[in-house]
PDB file of C-alpha atoms and ligand atoms in Angstrom:
ATOM      1  CA  MET A   1     -34.273  34.157 -47.045  1.00 73.00           C
ATOM      2  CA  ALA A   2     -36.534  32.613 -44.618  1.00 84.00           C
ATOM      3  CA  LEU A   3     -36.485  28.918 -43.526  1.00 89.00           C
ATOM      4  CA  ASN A   4     -39.311  29.011 -41.213  1.00 90.00           C
ATOM      5  CA  ARG A   5     -38.891  25.032 -40.525  1.00 94.00           C
ATOM      6  CA  ALA A   6     -36.862  22.621 -38.697  1.00 96.00           C
ATOM      7  CA  LEU A   7     -34.725  21.078 -40.932  1.00 97.00           C
ATOM      8  CA  ILE A   8     -33.153  17.576 -39.733  1.00 98.00           C
ATOM      9  CA  PHE A   9     -29.872  16.189 -40.740  1.00 97.00           C
ATOM     10  CA  LEU A  10     -29.767  12.756 -40.525  1.00 97.00           C
ATOM     11  CA  GLY A  11     -26.733  10.225 -41.553  1.00 95.00           C
ATOM     12  CA  PRO A  12     -24.145   8.128 -39.394  1.00 95.00           C
ATOM     13  CA  PRO A  13     -21.408  10.319 -37.578  1.00 92.00           C
ATOM     14  CA  GLY A  14     -18.839  11.258 -40.288  1.00 90.00           C
ATOM     15  CA  ALA A  15     -21.490  12.022 -42.842  1.00 94.00           C
ATOM     16  CA  GLY A  16     -20.774  15.643 -42.826  1.00 92.00           C
ATOM     17  CA  LYS A  17     -23.770  16.692 -40.591  1.00 94.00           C
ATOM     18  CA  GLY A  18     -21.914  19.388 -38.938  1.00 93.00           C
ATOM     19  CA  THR A  19     -20.108  20.887 -41.670  1.00 92.00           C
ATOM     20  CA  GLN A  20     -23.229  21.058 -43.772  1.00 96.00           C
ATOM     21  CA  ALA A  21     -25.566  22.060 -41.136  1.00 96.00           C
ATOM     22  CA  LYS A  22     -23.777  25.161 -39.883  1.00 95.00           C
ATOM     23  CA  ARG A  23     -23.487  26.160 -43.644  1.00 95.00           C
ATOM     24  CA  ILE A  24     -27.444  26.047 -44.085  1.00 95.00           C
ATOM     25  CA  ALA A  25     -27.870  27.571 -40.509  1.00 96.00           C
ATOM     26  CA  GLU A  26     -25.641  30.500 -41.920  1.00 95.00           C
ATOM     27  CA  ARG A  27     -27.560  30.854 -45.271  1.00 94.00           C
ATOM     28  CA  TYR A  28     -30.490  31.205 -43.473  1.00 94.00           C
ATOM     29  CA  GLN A  29     -29.571  33.059 -40.466  1.00 95.00           C
ATOM     30  CA  VAL A  30     -31.261  30.739 -38.084  1.00 96.00           C
ATOM     31  CA  PRO A  31     -29.985  28.551 -34.973  1.00 97.00           C
ATOM     32  CA  HIS A  32     -27.948  25.574 -35.743  1.00 97.00           C
ATOM     33  CA  LEU A  33     -28.748  23.208 -32.877  1.00 97.00           C
ATOM     34  CA  SER A  34     -25.988  20.164 -32.338  1.00 96.00           C
ATOM     35  CA  THR A  35     -26.861  18.223 -29.588  1.00 97.00           C
ATOM     36  CA  GLY A  36     -23.660  16.675 -29.637  1.00 95.00           C
ATOM     37  CA  ASP A  37     -22.043  20.208 -29.257  1.00 94.00           C
ATOM     38  CA  MET A  38     -24.296  20.557 -26.696  1.00 96.00           C
ATOM     39  CA  PHE A  39     -23.345  17.798 -24.737  1.00 97.00           C
ATOM     40  CA  ARG A  40     -19.411  18.557 -25.250  1.00 94.00           C
ATOM     41  CA  ASP A  41     -20.169  22.091 -23.629  1.00 95.00           C
ATOM     42  CA  ALA A  42     -21.895  20.381 -20.984  1.00 96.00           C
ATOM     43  CA  VAL A  43     -18.899  18.105 -20.526  1.00 96.00           C
ATOM     44  CA  ALA A  44     -16.281  21.245 -20.611  1.00 94.00           C
ATOM     45  CA  CYS A  45     -18.012  22.900 -18.276  1.00 97.00           C
ATOM     46  CA  GLY A  46     -18.411  20.147 -15.520  1.00 96.00           C
ATOM     47  CA  THR A  47     -22.632  20.660 -15.324  1.00 96.00           C
ATOM     48  CA  GLU A  48     -24.525  17.869 -13.899  1.00 95.00           C
ATOM     49  CA  LEU A  49     -25.714  17.302 -17.194  1.00 95.00           C
ATOM     50  CA  GLY A  50     -22.375  17.146 -18.515  1.00 96.00           C
ATOM     51  CA  LEU A  51     -21.336  14.554 -15.586  1.00 97.00           C
ATOM     52  CA  VAL A  52     -23.912  12.169 -16.878  1.00 97.00           C
ATOM     53  CA  ALA A  53     -23.162  12.341 -20.533  1.00 97.00           C
ATOM     54  CA  LYS A  54     -19.364  12.022 -20.491  1.00 96.00           C
ATOM     55  CA  PRO A  55     -19.088   8.380 -19.605  1.00 96.00           C
ATOM     56  CA  ILE A  56     -22.045   7.625 -22.075  1.00 96.00           C
ATOM     57  CA  MET A  57     -20.115   9.600 -24.951  1.00 95.00           C
ATOM     58  CA  GLU A  58     -17.028   8.233 -24.320  1.00 93.00           C
ATOM     59  CA  ARG A  59     -18.094   4.609 -24.724  1.00 93.00           C
ATOM     60  CA  GLY A  60     -20.183   5.704 -28.150  1.00 92.00           C
ATOM     61  CA  ASP A  61     -23.568   4.936 -26.734  1.00 94.00           C
ATOM     62  CA  LEU A  62     -26.727   7.398 -26.867  1.00 95.00           C
ATOM     63  CA  VAL A  63     -27.708   9.612 -23.901  1.00 97.00           C
ATOM     64  CA  PRO A  64     -31.017   8.478 -22.867  1.00 97.00           C
ATOM     65  CA  ASP A  65     -33.911   9.903 -24.463  1.00 97.00           C
ATOM     66  CA  PRO A  66     -35.199  12.065 -21.127  1.00 96.00           C
ATOM     67  CA  ILE A  67     -32.266  13.620 -20.916  1.00 96.00           C
ATOM     68  CA  VAL A  68     -31.465  14.674 -24.697  1.00 97.00           C
ATOM     69  CA  MET A  69     -35.278  15.551 -24.731  1.00 97.00           C
ATOM     70  CA  GLY A  70     -35.405  18.174 -21.807  1.00 94.00           C
ATOM     71  CA  MET A  71     -32.198  19.776 -23.028  1.00 95.00           C
ATOM     72  CA  VAL A  72     -33.610  19.938 -26.546  1.00 96.00           C
ATOM     73  CA  GLU A  73     -37.072  21.259 -25.720  1.00 95.00           C
ATOM     74  CA  GLU A  74     -35.551  23.858 -23.279  1.00 93.00           C
ATOM     75  CA  ARG A  75     -33.305  25.252 -26.217  1.00 94.00           C
ATOM     76  CA  LEU A  76     -36.255  24.865 -29.162  1.00 94.00           C
ATOM     77  CA  CYS A  77     -38.718  27.147 -26.940  1.00 89.00           C
ATOM     78  CA  ARG A  78     -36.346  30.039 -26.945  1.00 93.00           C
ATOM     79  CA  PRO A  79     -37.163  32.984 -29.704  1.00 93.00           C
ATOM     80  CA  ASP A  80     -34.373  32.725 -32.237  1.00 94.00           C
ATOM     81  CA  CYS A  81     -35.560  29.308 -33.125  1.00 94.00           C
ATOM     82  CA  SER A  82     -38.886  30.934 -34.211  1.00 91.00           C
ATOM     83  CA  GLY A  83     -37.913  31.723 -37.700  1.00 93.00           C
ATOM     84  CA  GLY A  84     -36.488  28.118 -38.467  1.00 95.00           C
ATOM     85  CA  VAL A  85     -33.625  25.684 -36.973  1.00 97.00           C
ATOM     86  CA  VAL A  86     -31.242  23.385 -37.946  1.00 97.00           C
ATOM     87  CA  LEU A  87     -31.194  20.381 -36.146  1.00 97.00           C
ATOM     88  CA  ASP A  88     -27.924  17.978 -36.120  1.00 96.00           C
ATOM     89  CA  GLY A  89     -27.638  14.899 -34.445  1.00 96.00           C
ATOM     90  CA  PHE A  90     -31.055  14.995 -33.306  1.00 98.00           C
ATOM     91  CA  PRO A  91     -33.260  13.140 -33.362  1.00 98.00           C
ATOM     92  CA  ARG A  92     -31.715  10.141 -33.031  1.00 97.00           C
ATOM     93  CA  THR A  93     -34.405   7.501 -31.957  1.00 97.00           C
ATOM     94  CA  LEU A  94     -37.731   6.751 -32.926  1.00 97.00           C
ATOM     95  CA  GLU A  95     -38.803   8.033 -29.556  1.00 97.00           C
ATOM     96  CA  GLN A  96     -36.985  11.418 -29.967  1.00 98.00           C
ATOM     97  CA  ALA A  97     -38.843  11.921 -33.375  1.00 98.00           C
ATOM     98  CA  GLN A  98     -42.098  11.482 -31.936  1.00 97.00           C
ATOM     99  CA  ARG A  99     -41.715  13.705 -28.775  1.00 97.00           C
ATOM    100  CA  LEU A 100     -40.186  16.243 -31.144  1.00 97.00           C
ATOM    101  CA  GLU A 101     -43.497  16.840 -33.071  1.00 97.00           C
ATOM    102  CA  PRO A 102     -45.590  18.483 -30.617  1.00 96.00           C
ATOM    103  CA  ILE A 103     -42.743  20.522 -29.533  1.00 95.00           C
ATOM    104  CA  LEU A 104     -42.320  21.822 -33.106  1.00 95.00           C
ATOM    105  CA  GLU A 105     -46.051  22.327 -33.507  1.00 93.00           C
ATOM    106  CA  ARG A 106     -45.936  24.607 -30.010  1.00 91.00           C
ATOM    107  CA  CYS A 107     -42.933  26.404 -31.652  1.00 88.00           C
ATOM    108  CA  GLY A 108     -45.217  27.222 -35.018  1.00 89.00           C
ATOM    109  CA  LEU A 109     -42.546  25.260 -37.317  1.00 91.00           C
ATOM    110  CA  GLY A 110     -45.001  22.217 -38.457  1.00 90.00           C
ATOM    111  CA  LYS A 111     -43.269  19.502 -40.001  1.00 94.00           C
ATOM    112  CA  PRO A 112     -39.623  19.176 -40.627  1.00 96.00           C
ATOM    113  CA  TRP A 113     -38.276  18.804 -43.562  1.00 96.00           C
ATOM    114  CA  VAL A 114     -35.418  15.853 -43.564  1.00 97.00           C
ATOM    115  CA  ILE A 115     -32.099  15.286 -45.365  1.00 97.00           C
ATOM    116  CA  ASP A 116     -30.224  12.084 -45.242  1.00 97.00           C
ATOM    117  CA  ILE A 117     -26.856  12.116 -45.709  1.00 97.00           C
ATOM    118  CA  HIS A 118     -25.957   8.864 -46.972  1.00 96.00           C
ATOM    119  CA  VAL A 119     -22.341   7.530 -46.554  1.00 96.00           C
ATOM    120  CA  ASP A 120     -20.918   3.880 -46.577  1.00 94.00           C
ATOM    121  CA  ASP A 121     -19.178   3.105 -43.260  1.00 92.00           C
ATOM    122  CA  ASP A 122     -15.666   2.214 -44.714  1.00 88.00           C
ATOM    123  CA  VAL A 123     -15.491   5.808 -45.889  1.00 91.00           C
ATOM    124  CA  LEU A 124     -17.260   7.001 -42.406  1.00 92.00           C
ATOM    125  CA  VAL A 125     -14.057   5.200 -40.699  1.00 90.00           C
ATOM    126  CA  ARG A 126     -11.391   7.116 -42.299  1.00 88.00           C
ATOM    127  CA  ARG A 127     -13.478  10.269 -42.172  1.00 87.00           C
ATOM    128  CA  LEU A 128     -13.842  10.147 -38.167  1.00 91.00           C
ATOM    129  CA  SER A 129     -10.634   8.860 -37.281  1.00 89.00           C
ATOM    130  CA  GLY A 130      -8.632  11.782 -39.473  1.00 91.00           C
ATOM    131  CA  ARG A 131     -10.830  14.399 -38.187  1.00 90.00           C
ATOM    132  CA  TRP A 132      -9.415  17.149 -36.008  1.00 93.00           C
ATOM    133  CA  THR A 133     -11.156  20.232 -34.402  1.00 92.00           C
ATOM    134  CA  CYS A 134     -10.135  23.701 -33.176  1.00 95.00           C
ATOM    135  CA  SER A 135     -10.342  23.944 -29.841  1.00 94.00           C
ATOM    136  CA  VAL A 136     -10.876  27.592 -30.252  1.00 95.00           C
ATOM    137  CA  GLY A 137     -13.499  28.086 -33.342  1.00 93.00           C
ATOM    138  CA  GLY A 138     -14.623  24.357 -33.528  1.00 90.00           C
ATOM    139  CA  GLU A 139     -13.451  24.496 -37.387  1.00 92.00           C
ATOM    140  CA  ILE A 140     -13.225  20.957 -38.570  1.00 89.00           C
ATOM    141  CA  TYR A 141     -10.237  19.526 -40.379  1.00 93.00           C
ATOM    142  CA  ASN A 142      -9.375  15.894 -41.459  1.00 90.00           C
ATOM    143  CA  VAL A 143      -5.748  14.708 -41.703  1.00 90.00           C
ATOM    144  CA  TYR A 144      -6.168  12.911 -44.855  1.00 85.00           C
ATOM    145  CA  ASP A 145      -8.731  15.111 -46.821  1.00 84.00           C
ATOM    146  CA  ALA A 146      -8.531  18.528 -45.571  1.00 89.00           C
ATOM    147  CA  PRO A 147      -5.215  18.746 -43.451  1.00 95.00           C
ATOM    148  CA  PRO A 148      -4.772  22.476 -41.968  1.00 97.00           C
ATOM    149  CA  LYS A 149      -1.831  24.218 -43.264  1.00 97.00           C
ATOM    150  CA  ASN A 150       0.466  23.668 -40.373  1.00 96.00           C
ATOM    151  CA  ALA A 151      -0.361  20.204 -38.552  1.00 95.00           C
ATOM    152  CA  GLY A 152      -1.990  20.811 -35.213  1.00 96.00           C
ATOM    153  CA  VAL A 153      -2.914  24.414 -35.850  1.00 97.00           C
ATOM    154  CA  CYS A 154      -5.877  25.934 -36.935  1.00 98.00           C
ATOM    155  CA  ASP A 155      -5.496  27.730 -40.334  1.00 97.00           C
ATOM    156  CA  PHE A 156      -8.301  30.201 -39.331  1.00 96.00           C
ATOM    157  CA  ASP A 157      -7.537  31.290 -35.783  1.00 97.00           C
ATOM    158  CA  GLY A 158      -4.159  29.428 -34.553  1.00 97.00           C
ATOM    159  CA  GLY A 159      -6.268  27.440 -32.257  1.00 97.00           C
ATOM    160  CA  LYS A 160      -5.011  24.004 -31.191  1.00 97.00           C
ATOM    161  CA  LEU A 161      -6.558  20.920 -33.362  1.00 96.00           C
ATOM    162  CA  ILE A 162      -7.503  18.310 -30.858  1.00 95.00           C
ATOM    163  CA  GLN A 163      -9.018  14.704 -31.394  1.00 90.00           C
ATOM    164  CA  ARG A 164     -12.582  13.964 -30.091  1.00 86.00           C
ATOM    165  CA  LEU A 165     -12.194  11.351 -27.633  1.00 88.00           C
ATOM    166  CA  ASP A 166     -15.127   9.121 -29.437  1.00 89.00           C
ATOM    167  CA  ASP A 167     -13.319   9.677 -32.532  1.00 91.00           C
ATOM    168  CA  ARG A 168     -10.762   6.814 -31.545  1.00 87.00           C
ATOM    169  CA  PRO A 169     -11.233   3.394 -33.554  1.00 84.00           C
ATOM    170  CA  GLU A 170     -12.960   1.318 -30.892  1.00 87.00           C
ATOM    171  CA  VAL A 171     -15.442   4.271 -30.135  1.00 91.00           C
ATOM    172  CA  VAL A 172     -16.243   5.165 -33.909  1.00 91.00           C
ATOM    173  CA  LYS A 173     -16.894   1.090 -34.195  1.00 91.00           C
ATOM    174  CA  GLU A 174     -19.366   1.769 -31.496  1.00 92.00           C
ATOM    175  CA  ARG A 175     -20.994   4.631 -32.694  1.00 93.00           C
ATOM    176  CA  LEU A 176     -21.656   3.339 -36.220  1.00 94.00           C
ATOM    177  CA  ARG A 177     -23.358   0.319 -34.406  1.00 94.00           C
ATOM    178  CA  ALA A 178     -25.431   2.964 -32.321  1.00 94.00           C
ATOM    179  CA  TYR A 179     -26.257   4.609 -35.666  1.00 96.00           C
ATOM    180  CA  HIS A 180     -27.469   1.625 -37.329  1.00 96.00           C
ATOM    181  CA  LYS A 181     -29.320  -0.040 -34.598  1.00 96.00           C
ATOM    182  CA  GLN A 182     -31.180   3.140 -33.311  1.00 96.00           C
ATOM    183  CA  THR A 183     -31.145   5.816 -35.720  1.00 97.00           C
ATOM    184  CA  GLU A 184     -31.226   4.305 -39.188  1.00 96.00           C
ATOM    185  CA  PRO A 185     -34.769   3.227 -38.429  1.00 97.00           C
ATOM    186  CA  LEU A 186     -35.672   7.020 -38.764  1.00 98.00           C
ATOM    187  CA  ILE A 187     -34.899   7.093 -42.527  1.00 97.00           C
ATOM    188  CA  GLU A 188     -38.228   4.944 -42.961  1.00 97.00           C
ATOM    189  CA  TYR A 189     -40.081   6.520 -40.435  1.00 97.00           C
ATOM    190  CA  TYR A 190     -39.749  10.084 -42.108  1.00 97.00           C
ATOM    191  CA  ARG A 191     -39.739   8.654 -45.903  1.00 97.00           C
ATOM    192  CA  ARG A 192     -43.138   7.098 -45.159  1.00 97.00           C
ATOM    193  CA  GLN A 193     -44.458  10.405 -43.870  1.00 95.00           C
ATOM    194  CA  GLY A 194     -43.093  12.134 -47.226  1.00 94.00           C
ATOM    195  CA  LEU A 195     -40.472  14.549 -45.410  1.00 95.00           C
ATOM    196  CA  LEU A 196     -37.294  12.901 -46.351  1.00 96.00           C
ATOM    197  CA  GLU A 197     -34.800  13.188 -49.202  1.00 96.00           C
ATOM    198  CA  THR A 198     -31.344  11.424 -49.521  1.00 97.00           C
ATOM    199  CA  VAL A 199     -28.296  13.040 -50.767  1.00 97.00           C
ATOM    200  CA  ASP A 200     -25.149  11.220 -51.437  1.00 96.00           C
ATOM    201  CA  GLY A 201     -22.399  12.214 -48.598  1.00 96.00           C
ATOM    202  CA  SER A 202     -19.412  10.955 -50.360  1.00 93.00           C
ATOM    203  CA  ALA A 203     -19.201  13.783 -52.910  1.00 92.00           C
ATOM    204  CA  SER A 204     -17.259  16.713 -51.671  1.00 90.00           C
ATOM    205  CA  VAL A 205     -18.411  19.529 -49.507  1.00 91.00           C
ATOM    206  CA  GLU A 206     -19.738  21.865 -51.989  1.00 94.00           C
ATOM    207  CA  ARG A 207     -21.342  19.223 -54.069  1.00 96.00           C
ATOM    208  CA  VAL A 208     -23.330  18.003 -51.062  1.00 96.00           C
ATOM    209  CA  SER A 209     -24.157  21.417 -50.150  1.00 96.00           C
ATOM    210  CA  SER A 210     -25.359  22.142 -53.643  1.00 96.00           C
ATOM    211  CA  ALA A 211     -27.429  19.120 -53.199  1.00 96.00           C
ATOM    212  CA  ILE A 212     -28.714  19.977 -50.164  1.00 96.00           C
ATOM    213  CA  ALA A 213     -29.534  23.920 -51.369  1.00 94.00           C
ATOM    214  CA  ARG A 214     -31.554  21.959 -53.963  1.00 94.00           C
ATOM    215  CA  VAL A 215     -33.578  19.783 -51.858  1.00 94.00           C
ATOM    216  CA  ILE A 216     -34.543  23.168 -49.639  1.00 93.00           C
ATOM    217  CA  GLU A 217     -35.949  24.748 -52.643  1.00 91.00           C
ATOM    218  CA  ARG A 218     -37.957  21.916 -53.896  1.00 90.00           C
ATOM    219  CA  ALA A 219     -39.298  21.817 -50.769  1.00 89.00           C
ATOM    220  CA  GLN A 220     -39.955  25.499 -50.252  1.00 87.00           C
ATOM    221  CA  GLY A 221     -41.713  25.188 -53.732  1.00 86.00           C
ATOM    222  CA  ARG A 222     -43.876  22.296 -52.658  1.00 82.00           C
ATOM    223  CA  ASP A 223     -44.581  23.375 -49.208  1.00 79.00           C
ATOM    224  CA  GLY A 224     -44.388  27.150 -49.487  1.00 66.00           C
ATOM    225  CA  HIS A 225     -42.793  29.293 -46.927  1.00 52.00           C
ATOM    226  CA  LEU A 226     -45.139  28.977 -43.927  1.00 48.00           C
TER     227      LEU A 226
HETATM  228  P1  AMP B   1     -22.101  13.930 -32.133  1.00 55.16           P
HETATM  229  O1  AMP B   1     -21.444  14.777 -31.959  1.00 55.16           O
HETATM  230  O2  AMP B   1     -23.417  14.180 -33.107  1.00 55.16           O
HETATM  231  O3  AMP B   1     -21.832  12.598 -32.845  1.00 55.16           O
HETATM  232  O4  AMP B   1     -22.937  13.333 -30.835  1.00 55.16           O
HETATM  233  C1  AMP B   1     -21.645  12.699 -29.995  1.00 55.16           C
HETATM  234  C2  AMP B   1     -22.080  11.741 -28.982  1.00 55.16           C
HETATM  235  O5  AMP B   1     -23.157  12.953 -27.869  1.00 55.16           O
HETATM  236  C3  AMP B   1     -23.214  10.778 -29.169  1.00 55.16           C
HETATM  237  O6  AMP B   1     -21.968   9.663 -29.385  1.00 55.16           O
HETATM  238  C4  AMP B   1     -24.062  10.657 -28.099  1.00 55.16           C
HETATM  239  O7  AMP B   1     -23.122  10.273 -26.921  1.00 55.16           O
HETATM  240  C5  AMP B   1     -24.410  11.980 -27.658  1.00 55.16           C
HETATM  241  N1  AMP B   1     -25.658  12.572 -28.205  1.00 55.16           N
HETATM  242  C6  AMP B   1     -25.521  13.451 -29.283  1.00 55.16           C
HETATM  243  N2  AMP B   1     -26.959  13.584 -29.912  1.00 55.16           N
HETATM  244  C7  AMP B   1     -27.853  12.883 -29.190  1.00 55.16           C
HETATM  245  C8  AMP B   1     -29.128  12.423 -29.205  1.00 55.16           C
HETATM  246  N3  AMP B   1     -30.006  12.718 -30.229  1.00 55.16           N
HETATM  247  N4  AMP B   1     -29.362  11.380 -28.418  1.00 55.16           N
HETATM  248  C9  AMP B   1     -28.597  10.892 -27.614  1.00 55.16           C
HETATM  249  N5  AMP B   1     -27.345  10.857 -27.621  1.00 55.16           N
HETATM  250  C10 AMP B   1     -26.927  11.823 -28.132  1.00 55.16           C
END
């Protein structure tokens, strides 16, 4: 199965973009490009990029556009993205969305398909503040809704579960504020271009996955496979 497109997941923090993006990337055998993961790796490795991003992320703000664009462009130009790519957490501002367009054209990926995962804020707060991630394999749990079999330990590889610093309640509030102000306008931006479909992200992971699969099939039927 070929994707041959950039699939953009929009949605607030905690909507399930990461979980769904991983599944789709596996299904179509294309890279899963999460800018949040890339920044977290940079912070963990102590690179120059990581040193810049760290305090911004800890506040719940967005990293400035030029920094994000440099990182994303370098990644999208690599040959493994030529058959399509799943973008998770990017673009997050109008400027990022506009600057992405010529990059996708150059990579031969054309217009993106955009899926907005909609979830209300009160559900998001519960999801984010309950989220713990495996420090080894990145598996995601929720202490309320999808707990591991043994507290604090990953079911798959026994890795220690850690809470992201930016999932603390006061930072969650700031991240939601940044989302509503800077990222939500992208919904209208892509809707006007006829590129956007919305799915209800409050349903179970399986149901959301099925809804996303249907959106992609419809888009492929409509636009072809390139
Ligand atoms: P995420 O895991 O996608 O929620 O991202 C975690 C943090 O990384 C965000 O709160 C931002 O500080 C930063 N970040 C990730 N992606 C972007 C982006 N596209 N633009 C600006 N900042 C970003």
